[in-house]
């Protein structure tokens, strides 16, 4: 395996790294715009409940608070993972990434349970305009988290095989940025969807 | 290499996490206790959410990293303008729709 013998010290190589990171920031901006559109739709349709099944009746404070705390904690542990990486500790890096993945899995699990419970109460995506926009917005975020989990596990496998080098470092940094970004989006779902919903 | 990269320290991560927990607890408490009128409450929790976003950007995403010019910050500012236009514009224009009924 003669891979990843790339030297970070070469100036062109470094230029390349900065461009890659910039490219990912630009992706995050475009992803922000997707969520902005979904938030706009939700903001317009949230009162269109066709009489019953409003957020106040459907949202459970305990459930969405738990989801929020879990995601905040996972953002923190992914930060600790990148800290361990810069210290050069492969074991700690893999450990914190595992914790992050487990927290992410429990978040997705809670969300699926919440959706299933809502559907069993008759609140489906086709029930009213409010629920259509709710499931689209929160579901898109959930899909992002699920995709992030697969990605993070992929990066973990690579670290386990190749160790910490300039290439895997870059990958951990980028998946970490993605993970923090999803936390930012969730903060707005927590505020706009859930808190304004139960108000 | 001369790159002033700041990957943060355990201290900044812990501080960021504590801030984000506090900024989650405050709006939750405000909403459950109904301590203020609906409009004031809405504005307050939205402002707290923006604060929370700033915390994530500075403490976790190290937005100040990288060499100058910081193109990623410019991209983010452009993104913020677009997000504001889409969300505020949609809400504003759709209020005319509801006045028809």
PDB file of C-alpha atoms in Angstrom, chain B:
ATOM      1  CA  UNK B   1       4.977  26.841   6.214  1.00  0.00           C
ATOM      2  CA  UNK B   2       3.968  29.985   8.030  1.00  0.00           C
ATOM      3  CA  UNK B   3       0.285  29.182   8.194  1.00  0.00           C
ATOM      4  CA  UNK B   4      -1.391  30.527  11.271  1.00  0.00           C
ATOM      5  CA  UNK B   5      -3.737  27.637  11.751  1.00  0.00           C
ATOM      6  CA  UNK B   6      -5.687  27.507  14.929  1.00  0.00           C
ATOM      7  CA  UNK B   7      -7.289  24.148  15.535  1.00  0.00           C
ATOM      8  CA  UNK B   8      -8.713  25.235  18.841  1.00  0.00           C
ATOM      9  CA  UNK B   9      -7.921  23.809  22.212  1.00  0.00           C
ATOM     10  CA  UNK B  10      -9.879  21.578  24.566  1.00  0.00           C
ATOM     11  CA  UNK B  11     -10.765  24.762  26.426  1.00  0.00           C
ATOM     12  CA  UNK B  12     -12.445  26.450  23.449  1.00  0.00           C
ATOM     13  CA  UNK B  13     -14.401  23.289  22.615  1.00  0.00           C
ATOM     14  CA  UNK B  14     -15.621  22.900  26.193  1.00  0.00           C
ATOM     15  CA  UNK B  15     -16.520  26.608  26.371  1.00  0.00           C
ATOM     16  CA  UNK B  16     -18.370  26.365  23.055  1.00  0.00           C
ATOM     17  CA  UNK B  17     -20.283  23.313  24.259  1.00  0.00           C
ATOM     18  CA  UNK B  18     -21.232  25.015  27.549  1.00  0.00           C
ATOM     19  CA  UNK B  19     -22.397  28.135  25.708  1.00  0.00           C
ATOM     20  CA  UNK B  20     -24.485  26.058  23.315  1.00  0.00           C
ATOM     21  CA  UNK B  21     -26.100  24.166  26.213  1.00  0.00           C
ATOM     22  CA  UNK B  22     -26.971  27.436  27.965  1.00  0.00           C
ATOM     23  CA  UNK B  23     -28.308  28.916  24.717  1.00  0.00           C
ATOM     24  CA  UNK B  24     -30.518  25.822  24.309  1.00  0.00           C
ATOM     25  CA  UNK B  25     -31.807  25.900  27.883  1.00  0.00           C
ATOM     26  CA  UNK B  26     -32.763  29.609  27.882  1.00  0.00           C
ATOM     27  CA  UNK B  27     -35.201  29.585  24.920  1.00  0.00           C
ATOM     28  CA  UNK B  28     -36.677  26.265  26.068  1.00  0.00           C
ATOM     29  CA  UNK B  29     -37.364  27.708  29.515  1.00  0.00           C
ATOM     30  CA  UNK B  30     -38.764  30.936  28.056  1.00  0.00           C
ATOM     31  CA  UNK B  31     -41.171  29.019  25.818  1.00  0.00           C
ATOM     32  CA  UNK B  32     -42.355  26.595  28.511  1.00  0.00           C
ATOM     33  CA  UNK B  33     -42.862  29.338  31.117  1.00  0.00           C
ATOM     34  CA  UNK B  34     -44.562  31.816  28.721  1.00  0.00           C
ATOM     35  CA  UNK B  35     -42.799  34.712  30.412  1.00  0.00           C
ATOM     36  CA  UNK B  36     -43.329  37.226  27.616  1.00  0.00           C
ATOM     37  CA  UNK B  37     -45.747  38.100  24.845  1.00  0.00           C
ATOM     38  CA  UNK B  38     -45.726  36.006  21.692  1.00  0.00           C
ATOM     39  CA  UNK B  39     -43.998  38.548  19.434  1.00  0.00           C
ATOM     40  CA  UNK B  40     -41.248  39.404  21.914  1.00  0.00           C
ATOM     41  CA  UNK B  41     -40.722  35.709  22.618  1.00  0.00           C
ATOM     42  CA  UNK B  42     -40.437  34.872  18.897  1.00  0.00           C
ATOM     43  CA  UNK B  43     -37.854  37.605  18.307  1.00  0.00           C
ATOM     44  CA  UNK B  44     -35.912  36.624  21.442  1.00  0.00           C
ATOM     45  CA  UNK B  45     -35.602  32.925  20.605  1.00  0.00           C
ATOM     46  CA  UNK B  46     -34.657  33.717  16.990  1.00  0.00           C
ATOM     47  CA  UNK B  47     -31.887  36.022  18.240  1.00  0.00           C
ATOM     48  CA  UNK B  48     -30.665  33.297  20.592  1.00  0.00           C
ATOM     49  CA  UNK B  49     -30.584  30.865  17.648  1.00  0.00           C
ATOM     50  CA  UNK B  50     -28.389  33.310  15.709  1.00  0.00           C
ATOM     51  CA  UNK B  51     -26.066  33.583  18.736  1.00  0.00           C
ATOM     52  CA  UNK B  52     -25.924  29.795  18.843  1.00  0.00           C
ATOM     53  CA  UNK B  53     -24.935  29.789  15.143  1.00  0.00           C
ATOM     54  CA  UNK B  54     -22.133  32.275  15.839  1.00  0.00           C
ATOM     55  CA  UNK B  55     -20.863  30.036  18.661  1.00  0.00           C
ATOM     56  CA  UNK B  56     -20.743  27.024  16.318  1.00  0.00           C
ATOM     57  CA  UNK B  57     -18.942  29.047  13.643  1.00  0.00           C
ATOM     58  CA  UNK B  58     -16.275  30.442  15.947  1.00  0.00           C
ATOM     59  CA  UNK B  59     -15.759  27.715  18.557  1.00  0.00           C
ATOM     60  CA  UNK B  60     -16.275  24.589  16.439  1.00  0.00           C
ATOM     61  CA  UNK B  61     -15.895  25.457  12.758  1.00  0.00           C
ATOM     62  CA  UNK B  62     -12.906  27.836  13.234  1.00  0.00           C
ATOM     63  CA  UNK B  63     -14.205  30.306  10.725  1.00  0.00           C
ATOM     64  CA  UNK B  64     -11.205  32.573  11.357  1.00  0.00           C
ATOM     65  CA  UNK B  65      -8.762  29.912  10.116  1.00  0.00           C
ATOM     66  CA  UNK B  66      -7.100  29.974   6.751  1.00  0.00           C
ATOM     67  CA  UNK B  67      -5.112  32.489   4.832  1.00  0.00           C
ATOM     68  CA  UNK B  68      -6.264  35.901   3.760  1.00  0.00           C
ATOM     69  CA  UNK B  69      -8.251  36.696   1.742  1.00  0.00           C
ATOM     70  CA  UNK B  70     -10.779  34.459   3.439  1.00  0.00           C
ATOM     71  CA  UNK B  71     -12.891  33.447   0.479  1.00  0.00           C
ATOM     72  CA  UNK B  72     -14.961  31.050   2.587  1.00  0.00           C
ATOM     73  CA  UNK B  73     -16.172  33.971   4.716  1.00  0.00           C
ATOM     74  CA  UNK B  74     -17.152  35.866   1.565  1.00  0.00           C
ATOM     75  CA  UNK B  75     -19.045  32.791   0.348  1.00  0.00           C
ATOM     76  CA  UNK B  76     -20.822  32.578   3.712  1.00  0.00           C
ATOM     77  CA  UNK B  77     -21.802  36.249   3.607  1.00  0.00           C
ATOM     78  CA  UNK B  78     -23.205  35.824   0.084  1.00  0.00           C
ATOM     79  CA  UNK B  79     -25.051  32.724   1.343  1.00  0.00           C
ATOM     80  CA  UNK B  80     -26.485  34.711   4.254  1.00  0.00           C
ATOM     81  CA  UNK B  81     -27.791  37.364   1.845  1.00  0.00           C
ATOM     82  CA  UNK B  82     -29.468  34.666  -0.266  1.00  0.00           C
ATOM     83  CA  UNK B  83     -30.927  32.883   2.751  1.00  0.00           C
ATOM     84  CA  UNK B  84     -32.354  36.152   4.065  1.00  0.00           C
ATOM     85  CA  UNK B  85     -33.822  37.054   0.649  1.00  0.00           C
ATOM     86  CA  UNK B  86     -35.446  33.650   0.180  1.00  0.00           C
ATOM     87  CA  UNK B  87     -36.911  33.367   3.690  1.00  0.00           C
ATOM     88  CA  UNK B  88     -37.912  36.984   4.358  1.00  0.00           C
ATOM     89  CA  UNK B  89     -39.065  37.487   0.757  1.00  0.00           C
ATOM     90  CA  UNK B  90     -41.266  34.373   0.806  1.00  0.00           C
ATOM     91  CA  UNK B  91     -42.838  35.249   4.139  1.00  0.00           C
ATOM     92  CA  UNK B  92     -43.443  38.840   3.083  1.00  0.00           C
ATOM     93  CA  UNK B  93     -44.921  38.085  -0.324  1.00  0.00           C
ATOM     94  CA  UNK B  94     -47.165  35.323   1.022  1.00  0.00           C
ATOM     95  CA  UNK B  95     -48.776  37.694   3.528  1.00  0.00           C
ATOM     96  CA  UNK B  96     -50.462  39.323   0.507  1.00  0.00           C
ATOM     97  CA  UNK B  97     -51.905  35.948  -0.380  1.00  0.00           C
ATOM     98  CA  UNK B  98     -53.518  35.544   3.022  1.00  0.00           C
ATOM     99  CA  UNK B  99     -55.060  39.021   2.872  1.00  0.00           C
ATOM    100  CA  UNK B 100     -57.138  38.021  -0.156  1.00  0.00           C
ATOM    101  CA  UNK B 101     -59.214  35.557   1.838  1.00  0.00           C
TER     102      UNK B 101
END
